[in-house]
Structures are given as C-alpha cells and as structure tokens.
Amino acid sequence: MPGTISKKLINTKFEANVEFDADIIDIRVIETIKNRIFNIIEEDKKLEKPVFLFIHEKTINRLAHFLSGAIKRSVAIGIAGETASGKSTVTHDIIETIIGFQKKYNLEPLITRVNTDDYYYDRSDMVKAAGSFAEFAKNYDLDVPEAFELSLLKQHIEQLVLGNPVWLPKYDMKGTAIRYDAHTFAIPTQIIITEGLFTLTNQIKDAFDFCVYVDVSHKAQKERFFKRAEERNLGDAAIDVYKNATSKAEIHIKPSAKNADIIINGEASRQDYQNTAGKFLEILEYVHFSNTITK
C-alpha cells in the first residue's frame, strides 16, 4: 500500500434504509452488477499497481443499486487526499471517461464537477493589507478546513443532488485571495463529483454517497510536490509550504481516510484509472443500452 492508510474489508449487509424504487428493482440485475463489480476488482488485483486499495462490500451493494437505476436520484462522489496525492488526476480521468461515454450515446451532460478549492473564504482585504499574498500567507493558514466555507459547499452539493441548479463560486488562485460568488451556473446531472483536500472531513462527508480517498507514498508525494513547486516558481518557500501542508495533513486529512468507502492508489497509471472507469460504464451499457438483459 502506498501510504500508511489501512482498512480491513468487512462483510456487511446492504443498508435497509437506502432509498430505491421497488417497482423497478430486479434482484437478478442487482446480483449481475455486483458480480461484474467483483470481477473488476479481482482483475484489478492482478495489476502491477492496482487502482483499488480498499473497497467495502456494502459499497459494492450501493454501487450496484445506483448503476441498476434502482436509486433514481443523482449520485454524489467526494474525492479527497493529501497534496500531490493524485486526487485531481483521478478526478480528471473519471470525468473525461464519462464525457466520452456521453458522447458515444449522444446523451445530455452526465457529470457536474464542484471544486472544493473554490470555497476558500475571500481574504482579498487581508492580502491588500499585508501588501502581497506571500506576506498574507505568513500569518494565514490555507491548509486547514477553517480556511474553507465547507457549509456552503455542502449546501450546494445537496441542492444539486435534489435536482436544483446552483450558482457556484470561483476562487482566484493567482494570489489575490478573491472569491467570486455566483460565478458559475451548475446544472444538476446524474453524477456530482467533488475533489479537494478536506472533502471527506466530518463537516461535509455526509453530503456524499461515495467517499473516495486517494492514498500515496511519502516518496511519490514529495517528488510530485517539488516538481510542481518548481513549475510554479515557489523557490525556497517550497520547503516551508511542503512542511506545513504535510504536518497539517496529519491532523486534518489523513484521519478523514477512515470515512472512505473506497481507497484509490494514487500511484496507479492514468491508463488504469481510465480503464477502470470504463469498466463501470460498460456495466451501464449492459444494463441500460443492451437488449441482452430483461428488466
């Protein structure tokens, strides 16, 4: 396992209180989907760097109900991990694979992305008072959950899941600390996906149907971070930024892995991320676009 995150797979019965449409449920379809998911996981284990490090059996049950259409509302997926863990890459590859699927069948948009980083509080007045973002950052910690308006993020996710469009904020990452509220109009789609450092913290985890944690080894994380720091011209400040980010992760991010339904290997190949997402979409094809199954 890349990092120090560890979980034991526990056999758990499907939760009885999950919302579903009893009129359209076919137990045979559910069982077929579950078997296909188990096959995906077994095939994944054969990879040099498997995509899945952990997935709970009750998660497989819930996935099967969503994929079958038994649960008819939108699904909310939260993806978290430390800085340079690969969470943005995983999210991007999932989205691109789904967009390819929707184009194949000429479907309406299937996925809406909500970025946790856009929910930083506006601190532009503090940046101006400090004279620069660098001076501001010396006395303001951006690597803690309190730097984000997570309550608003949770509200927006819940509204999208309910089928209501929302206006999303946009945070300027170029050093102004400005947050533009009501910046992007987001329509509800079948999948709502959110990615960020604190996506699985206790303040917001309950907004998601599936909580995903991306794990990475310290060595790979460090290499990625300093490569990125060089690209962003952080110079000598990179060392202090890295130390702060990793120390705060021990307090705020790593513990949130306990909330994960799925733990993903942040060091698997991008091709394998895409292939794995594609295999789940093949299940959708089989159930919803094939004449070989009786519903």
mmCIF file of C-alpha atoms in Angstrom, residues 66-188:
data_model
loop_
_atom_site.group_PDB
_atom_site.id
_atom_site.type_symbol
_atom_site.label_atom_id
_atom_site.label_comp_id
_atom_site.label_asym_id
_atom_site.label_seq_id
_atom_site.Cartn_x
_atom_site.Cartn_y
_atom_site.Cartn_z
ATOM 1 C CA PHE A 66 -27.124 3.146 -8.422
ATOM 2 C CA LEU A 67 -25.856 1.501 -11.617
ATOM 3 C CA SER A 68 -29.054 -0.509 -11.982
ATOM 4 C CA GLY A 69 -31.212 2.595 -11.741
ATOM 5 C CA ALA A 70 -32.870 1.317 -8.577
ATOM 6 C CA ILE A 71 -31.754 4.519 -6.863
ATOM 7 C CA LYS A 72 -33.038 7.137 -9.252
ATOM 8 C CA ARG A 73 -31.631 10.389 -7.899
ATOM 9 C CA SER A 74 -28.204 11.871 -8.646
ATOM 10 C CA VAL A 75 -25.163 10.304 -7.018
ATOM 11 C CA ALA A 76 -22.648 12.465 -5.121
ATOM 12 C CA ILE A 77 -18.996 11.392 -5.061
ATOM 13 C CA GLY A 78 -16.402 13.048 -2.825
ATOM 14 C CA ILE A 79 -12.690 12.577 -3.525
ATOM 15 C CA ALA A 80 -10.020 13.601 -1.019
ATOM 16 C CA GLY A 81 -6.335 13.108 -0.333
ATOM 17 C CA GLU A 82 -3.192 14.935 0.638
ATOM 18 C CA THR A 83 -1.459 17.498 -1.534
ATOM 19 C CA ALA A 84 0.161 15.829 -4.562
ATOM 20 C CA SER A 85 -1.663 12.565 -3.856
ATOM 21 C CA GLY A 86 -3.105 12.346 -7.363
ATOM 22 C CA LYS A 87 -6.711 13.186 -6.458
ATOM 23 C CA SER A 88 -7.056 15.796 -9.211
ATOM 24 C CA THR A 89 -5.666 13.340 -11.765
ATOM 25 C CA VAL A 90 -8.068 10.607 -10.658
ATOM 26 C CA THR A 91 -10.986 13.044 -10.807
ATOM 27 C CA HIS A 92 -9.979 14.337 -14.246
ATOM 28 C CA ASP A 93 -9.664 10.839 -15.691
ATOM 29 C CA ILE A 94 -13.048 9.794 -14.307
ATOM 30 C CA ILE A 95 -14.692 12.897 -15.785
ATOM 31 C CA GLU A 96 -13.047 12.514 -19.197
ATOM 32 C CA THR A 97 -14.050 8.854 -19.403
ATOM 33 C CA ILE A 98 -17.651 9.706 -18.550
ATOM 34 C CA ILE A 99 -17.724 12.539 -21.092
ATOM 35 C CA GLY A 100 -16.522 10.071 -23.725
ATOM 36 C CA PHE A 101 -19.381 7.756 -22.779
ATOM 37 C CA GLN A 102 -21.999 10.501 -23.016
ATOM 38 C CA LYS A 103 -20.686 11.494 -26.452
ATOM 39 C CA LYS A 104 -20.842 7.877 -27.619
ATOM 40 C CA TYR A 105 -24.558 7.724 -26.862
ATOM 41 C CA ASN A 106 -25.302 11.393 -27.601
ATOM 42 C CA LEU A 107 -26.501 11.931 -24.040
ATOM 43 C CA GLU A 108 -27.138 15.096 -22.082
ATOM 44 C CA PRO A 109 -24.284 16.001 -19.671
ATOM 45 C CA LEU A 110 -23.882 13.241 -17.092
ATOM 46 C CA ILE A 111 -21.444 14.804 -14.643
ATOM 47 C CA THR A 112 -21.039 18.078 -12.759
ATOM 48 C CA ARG A 113 -17.772 18.975 -11.039
ATOM 49 C CA VAL A 114 -17.673 21.066 -7.877
ATOM 50 C CA ASN A 115 -14.186 22.162 -6.790
ATOM 51 C CA THR A 116 -13.512 22.381 -3.070
ATOM 52 C CA ASP A 117 -10.770 24.965 -3.702
ATOM 53 C CA ASP A 118 -13.394 27.428 -4.933
ATOM 54 C CA TYR A 119 -14.828 27.541 -1.410
ATOM 55 C CA TYR A 120 -11.845 29.260 0.184
ATOM 56 C CA TYR A 121 -13.094 32.293 2.075
ATOM 57 C CA ASP A 122 -12.473 35.595 0.316
ATOM 58 C CA ARG A 123 -9.470 37.140 2.054
ATOM 59 C CA SER A 124 -8.616 39.756 -0.555
ATOM 60 C CA ASP A 125 -8.873 42.546 2.033
ATOM 61 C CA MET A 126 -6.243 40.814 4.157
ATOM 62 C CA VAL A 127 -3.952 40.377 1.138
ATOM 63 C CA LYS A 128 -4.207 44.090 0.365
ATOM 64 C CA ALA A 129 -3.497 44.989 3.986
ATOM 65 C CA ALA A 130 -0.459 42.695 4.029
ATOM 66 C CA GLY A 131 0.880 44.133 0.783
ATOM 67 C CA SER A 132 1.186 40.812 -1.026
ATOM 68 C CA PHE A 133 -0.142 37.279 -0.967
ATOM 69 C CA ALA A 134 3.234 35.997 0.233
ATOM 70 C CA GLU A 135 3.116 38.279 3.286
ATOM 71 C CA PHE A 136 -0.527 37.396 3.908
ATOM 72 C CA ALA A 137 0.240 33.673 3.782
ATOM 73 C CA LYS A 138 2.879 34.025 6.503
ATOM 74 C CA ASN A 139 0.134 34.685 9.045
ATOM 75 C CA TYR A 140 -2.831 32.880 7.491
ATOM 76 C CA ASP A 141 -3.023 29.113 7.169
ATOM 77 C CA LEU A 142 -4.592 27.877 3.947
ATOM 78 C CA ASP A 143 -4.059 24.209 4.852
ATOM 79 C CA VAL A 144 -6.819 23.850 7.441
ATOM 80 C CA PRO A 145 -10.563 23.183 6.987
ATOM 81 C CA GLU A 146 -11.367 26.533 8.610
ATOM 82 C CA ALA A 147 -9.971 28.289 5.523
ATOM 83 C CA PHE A 148 -12.939 26.951 3.532
ATOM 84 C CA GLU A 149 -16.656 27.643 3.669
ATOM 85 C CA LEU A 150 -17.493 23.948 3.811
ATOM 86 C CA SER A 151 -21.060 24.586 4.943
ATOM 87 C CA LEU A 152 -21.761 26.363 1.648
ATOM 88 C CA LEU A 153 -20.086 23.564 -0.312
ATOM 89 C CA LYS A 154 -22.265 21.001 1.439
ATOM 90 C CA GLN A 155 -25.377 23.065 0.746
ATOM 91 C CA HIS A 156 -24.543 23.293 -2.968
ATOM 92 C CA ILE A 157 -23.924 19.552 -3.281
ATOM 93 C CA GLU A 158 -27.173 18.741 -1.523
ATOM 94 C CA GLN A 159 -29.118 21.094 -3.796
ATOM 95 C CA LEU A 160 -27.605 19.551 -6.930
ATOM 96 C CA VAL A 161 -28.473 16.057 -5.696
ATOM 97 C CA LEU A 162 -32.051 17.228 -5.141
ATOM 98 C CA GLY A 163 -32.145 18.343 -8.771
ATOM 99 C CA ASN A 164 -31.806 22.073 -8.184
ATOM 100 C CA PRO A 165 -29.337 24.202 -10.182
ATOM 101 C CA VAL A 166 -26.945 26.374 -8.172
ATOM 102 C CA TRP A 167 -24.510 29.206 -8.721
ATOM 103 C CA LEU A 168 -21.017 28.078 -7.726
ATOM 104 C CA PRO A 169 -18.248 30.388 -6.504
ATOM 105 C CA LYS A 170 -14.848 30.751 -8.171
ATOM 106 C CA TYR A 171 -11.679 31.367 -6.179
ATOM 107 C CA ASP A 172 -8.805 33.224 -7.824
ATOM 108 C CA MET A 173 -5.706 31.048 -7.397
ATOM 109 C CA LYS A 174 -3.362 33.734 -8.757
ATOM 110 C CA GLY A 175 -2.575 35.321 -5.418
ATOM 111 C CA THR A 176 -5.419 37.786 -4.884
ATOM 112 C CA ALA A 177 -7.487 35.589 -2.488
ATOM 113 C CA ILE A 178 -10.617 36.901 -4.206
ATOM 114 C CA ARG A 179 -13.651 34.619 -4.304
ATOM 115 C CA TYR A 180 -16.261 35.468 -6.888
ATOM 116 C CA ASP A 181 -19.624 34.282 -5.622
ATOM 117 C CA ALA A 182 -22.376 33.210 -8.036
ATOM 118 C CA HIS A 183 -19.725 32.799 -10.740
ATOM 119 C CA THR A 184 -20.616 29.524 -12.462
ATOM 120 C CA PHE A 185 -24.105 28.207 -13.120
ATOM 121 C CA ALA A 186 -24.167 24.466 -12.392
ATOM 122 C CA ILE A 187 -26.978 22.250 -13.558
ATOM 123 C CA PRO A 188 -27.878 19.033 -11.746
#
